[in-house]
Each structure stands twice: as C-alpha cells, then as structure tokens.
mmCIF file of C-alpha atoms in Angstrom:
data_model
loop_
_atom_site.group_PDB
_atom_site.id
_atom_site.type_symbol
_atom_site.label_atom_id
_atom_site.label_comp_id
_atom_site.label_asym_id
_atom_site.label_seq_id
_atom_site.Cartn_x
_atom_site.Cartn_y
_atom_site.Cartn_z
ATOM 1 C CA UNK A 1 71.660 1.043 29.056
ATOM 2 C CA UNK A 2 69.664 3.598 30.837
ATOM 3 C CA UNK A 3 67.051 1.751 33.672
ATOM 4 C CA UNK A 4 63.257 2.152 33.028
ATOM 5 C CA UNK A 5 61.122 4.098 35.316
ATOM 6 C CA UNK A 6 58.561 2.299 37.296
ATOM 7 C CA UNK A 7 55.449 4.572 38.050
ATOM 8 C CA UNK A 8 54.830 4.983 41.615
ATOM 9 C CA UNK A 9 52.625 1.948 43.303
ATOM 10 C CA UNK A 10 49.604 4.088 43.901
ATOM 11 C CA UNK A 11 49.977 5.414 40.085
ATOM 12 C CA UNK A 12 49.297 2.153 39.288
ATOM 13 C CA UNK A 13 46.713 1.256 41.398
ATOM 14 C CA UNK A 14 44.871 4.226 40.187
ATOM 15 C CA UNK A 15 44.970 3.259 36.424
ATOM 16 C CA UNK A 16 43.939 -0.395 37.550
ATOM 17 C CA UNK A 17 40.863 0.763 39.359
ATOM 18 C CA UNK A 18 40.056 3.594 36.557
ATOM 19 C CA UNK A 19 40.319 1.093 34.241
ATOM 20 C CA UNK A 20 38.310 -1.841 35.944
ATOM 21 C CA UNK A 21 35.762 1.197 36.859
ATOM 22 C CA UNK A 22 35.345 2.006 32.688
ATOM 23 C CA UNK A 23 35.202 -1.822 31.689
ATOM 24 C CA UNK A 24 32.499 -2.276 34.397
ATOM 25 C CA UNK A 25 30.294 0.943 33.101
ATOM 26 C CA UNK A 26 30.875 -0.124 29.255
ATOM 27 C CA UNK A 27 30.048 -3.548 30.342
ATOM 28 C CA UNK A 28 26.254 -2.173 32.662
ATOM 29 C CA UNK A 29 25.542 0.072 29.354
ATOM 30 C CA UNK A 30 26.035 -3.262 27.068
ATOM 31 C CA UNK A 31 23.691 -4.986 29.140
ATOM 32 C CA UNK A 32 21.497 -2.556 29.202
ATOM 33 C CA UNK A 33 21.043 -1.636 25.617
ATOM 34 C CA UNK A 34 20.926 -5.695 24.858
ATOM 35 C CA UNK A 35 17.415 -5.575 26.507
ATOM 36 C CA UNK A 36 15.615 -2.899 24.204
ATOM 37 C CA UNK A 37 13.936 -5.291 21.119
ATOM 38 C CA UNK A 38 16.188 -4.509 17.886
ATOM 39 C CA UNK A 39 13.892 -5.926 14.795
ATOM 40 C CA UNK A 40 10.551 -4.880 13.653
ATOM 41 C CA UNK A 41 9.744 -7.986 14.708
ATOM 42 C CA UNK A 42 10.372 -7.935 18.202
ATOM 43 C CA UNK A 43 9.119 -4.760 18.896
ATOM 44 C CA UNK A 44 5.527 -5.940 16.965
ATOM 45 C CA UNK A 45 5.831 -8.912 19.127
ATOM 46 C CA UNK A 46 5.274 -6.271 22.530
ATOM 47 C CA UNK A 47 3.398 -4.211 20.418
ATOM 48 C CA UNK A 48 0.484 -6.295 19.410
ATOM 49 C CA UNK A 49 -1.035 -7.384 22.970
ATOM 50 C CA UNK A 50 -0.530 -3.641 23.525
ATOM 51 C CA UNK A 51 -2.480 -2.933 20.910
ATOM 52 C CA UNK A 52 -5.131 -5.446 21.724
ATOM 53 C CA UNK A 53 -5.584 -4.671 25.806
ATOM 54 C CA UNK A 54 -6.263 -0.622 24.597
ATOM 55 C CA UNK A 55 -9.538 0.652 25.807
ATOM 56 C CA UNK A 56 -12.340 1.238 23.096
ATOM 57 C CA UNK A 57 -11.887 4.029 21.093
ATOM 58 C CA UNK A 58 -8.304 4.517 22.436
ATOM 59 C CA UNK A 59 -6.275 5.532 19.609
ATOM 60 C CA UNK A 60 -3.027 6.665 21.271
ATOM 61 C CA UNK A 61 -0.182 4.750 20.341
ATOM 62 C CA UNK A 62 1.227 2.306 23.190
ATOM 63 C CA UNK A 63 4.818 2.573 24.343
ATOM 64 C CA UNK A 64 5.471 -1.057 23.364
ATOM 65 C CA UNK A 65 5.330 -0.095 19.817
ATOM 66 C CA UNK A 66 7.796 2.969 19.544
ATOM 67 C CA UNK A 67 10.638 2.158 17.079
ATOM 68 C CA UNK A 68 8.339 0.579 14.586
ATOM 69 C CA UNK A 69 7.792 2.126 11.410
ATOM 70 C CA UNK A 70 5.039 4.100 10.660
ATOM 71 C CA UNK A 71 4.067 1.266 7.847
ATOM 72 C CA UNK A 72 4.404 -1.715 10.435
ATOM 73 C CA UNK A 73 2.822 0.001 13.070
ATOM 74 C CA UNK A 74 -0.550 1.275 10.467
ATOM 75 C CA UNK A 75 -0.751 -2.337 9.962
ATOM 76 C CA UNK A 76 -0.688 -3.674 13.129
ATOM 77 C CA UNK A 77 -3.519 -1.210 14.112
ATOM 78 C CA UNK A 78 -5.393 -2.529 10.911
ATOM 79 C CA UNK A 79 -4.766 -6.318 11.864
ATOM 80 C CA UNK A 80 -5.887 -5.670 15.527
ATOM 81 C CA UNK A 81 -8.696 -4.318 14.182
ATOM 82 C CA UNK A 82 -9.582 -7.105 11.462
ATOM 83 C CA UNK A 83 -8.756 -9.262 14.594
ATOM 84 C CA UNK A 84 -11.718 -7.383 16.532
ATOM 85 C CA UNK A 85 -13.815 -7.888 13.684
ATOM 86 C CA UNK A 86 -13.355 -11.804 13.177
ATOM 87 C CA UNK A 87 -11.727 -10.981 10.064
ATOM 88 C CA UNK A 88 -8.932 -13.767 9.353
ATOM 89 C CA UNK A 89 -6.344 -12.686 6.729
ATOM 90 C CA UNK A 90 -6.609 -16.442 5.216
ATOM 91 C CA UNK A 91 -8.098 -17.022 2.070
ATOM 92 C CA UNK A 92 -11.719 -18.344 2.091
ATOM 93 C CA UNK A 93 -13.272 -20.793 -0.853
#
C-alpha cells in the first residue's frame, strides 16, 4: 500500500482562499444582476413615471425603459399620452 501525498500546507491554503475569493465574486455578480428588472412588466413599472416626469415635447426615450420591446414601449408612450389627454382606456356608455 503505497502512502498518499499530502500537498504542502500553504498549497492548501492557497486553493482555500482562491476558492473562497471565486465563490465571493460569483456570489457579488449574482447579487448584482438580481437587481436589474427581468419582465416586461417590471421594467414598464420604472418606465412609466419616466415617461410621465419627461419635459414637453421630449421624445427621447428614458433609461428606465431600455429592455422593453419596441411594441411595449410604443404603447406606453401612447398610454402616457392618452393619460395627458384625460383619455381613460375604459369603456364609456
């Protein structure tokens, strides 16, 4: 039976701290990423007061609403504007 090796102590140490450094940064970029909104819907959530606190006959698009669609983002322009316009999208009798 031949004996195992054993790494050196500070061979070991190093891997430790390597990996504890790695779990640590995968663990920050997790974090991280978890705060950027995911759905349409959360992104139209920041983008609508966005839309709403532009200046008069701003038209750029706000950074809040990057990531939506072009679709979702044409109408939330139109609704802020129908908004603007006391224009309800309820039906009326």
């Amino acid at each position: 039976m031949t004996p195992t090796a054993t790494p050196p102590q500070g061979d070991t140490m190093r891997t430790r701290t390597t990996t504890a450094t790695v779990l640590l940064l995968a663990a920050l970029t997790g974090c991280s990423s978890s705060e950027q909104p995911k759905t349409q819907e959360e992104i139209a959530a920041l983008c609508a007061p966005a839309l709403k606190a532009r200046p008069e006959g701003d038209t750029s698009k706000p950074k809040e609403c990057e990531g939506l669609t072009a679709d979702n983002y044409d109408l939330l322009v139109i609704s802020t504007i129908a908004d603007g316009l006391g224009i309800s999208g309820g039906t009326t009798n």
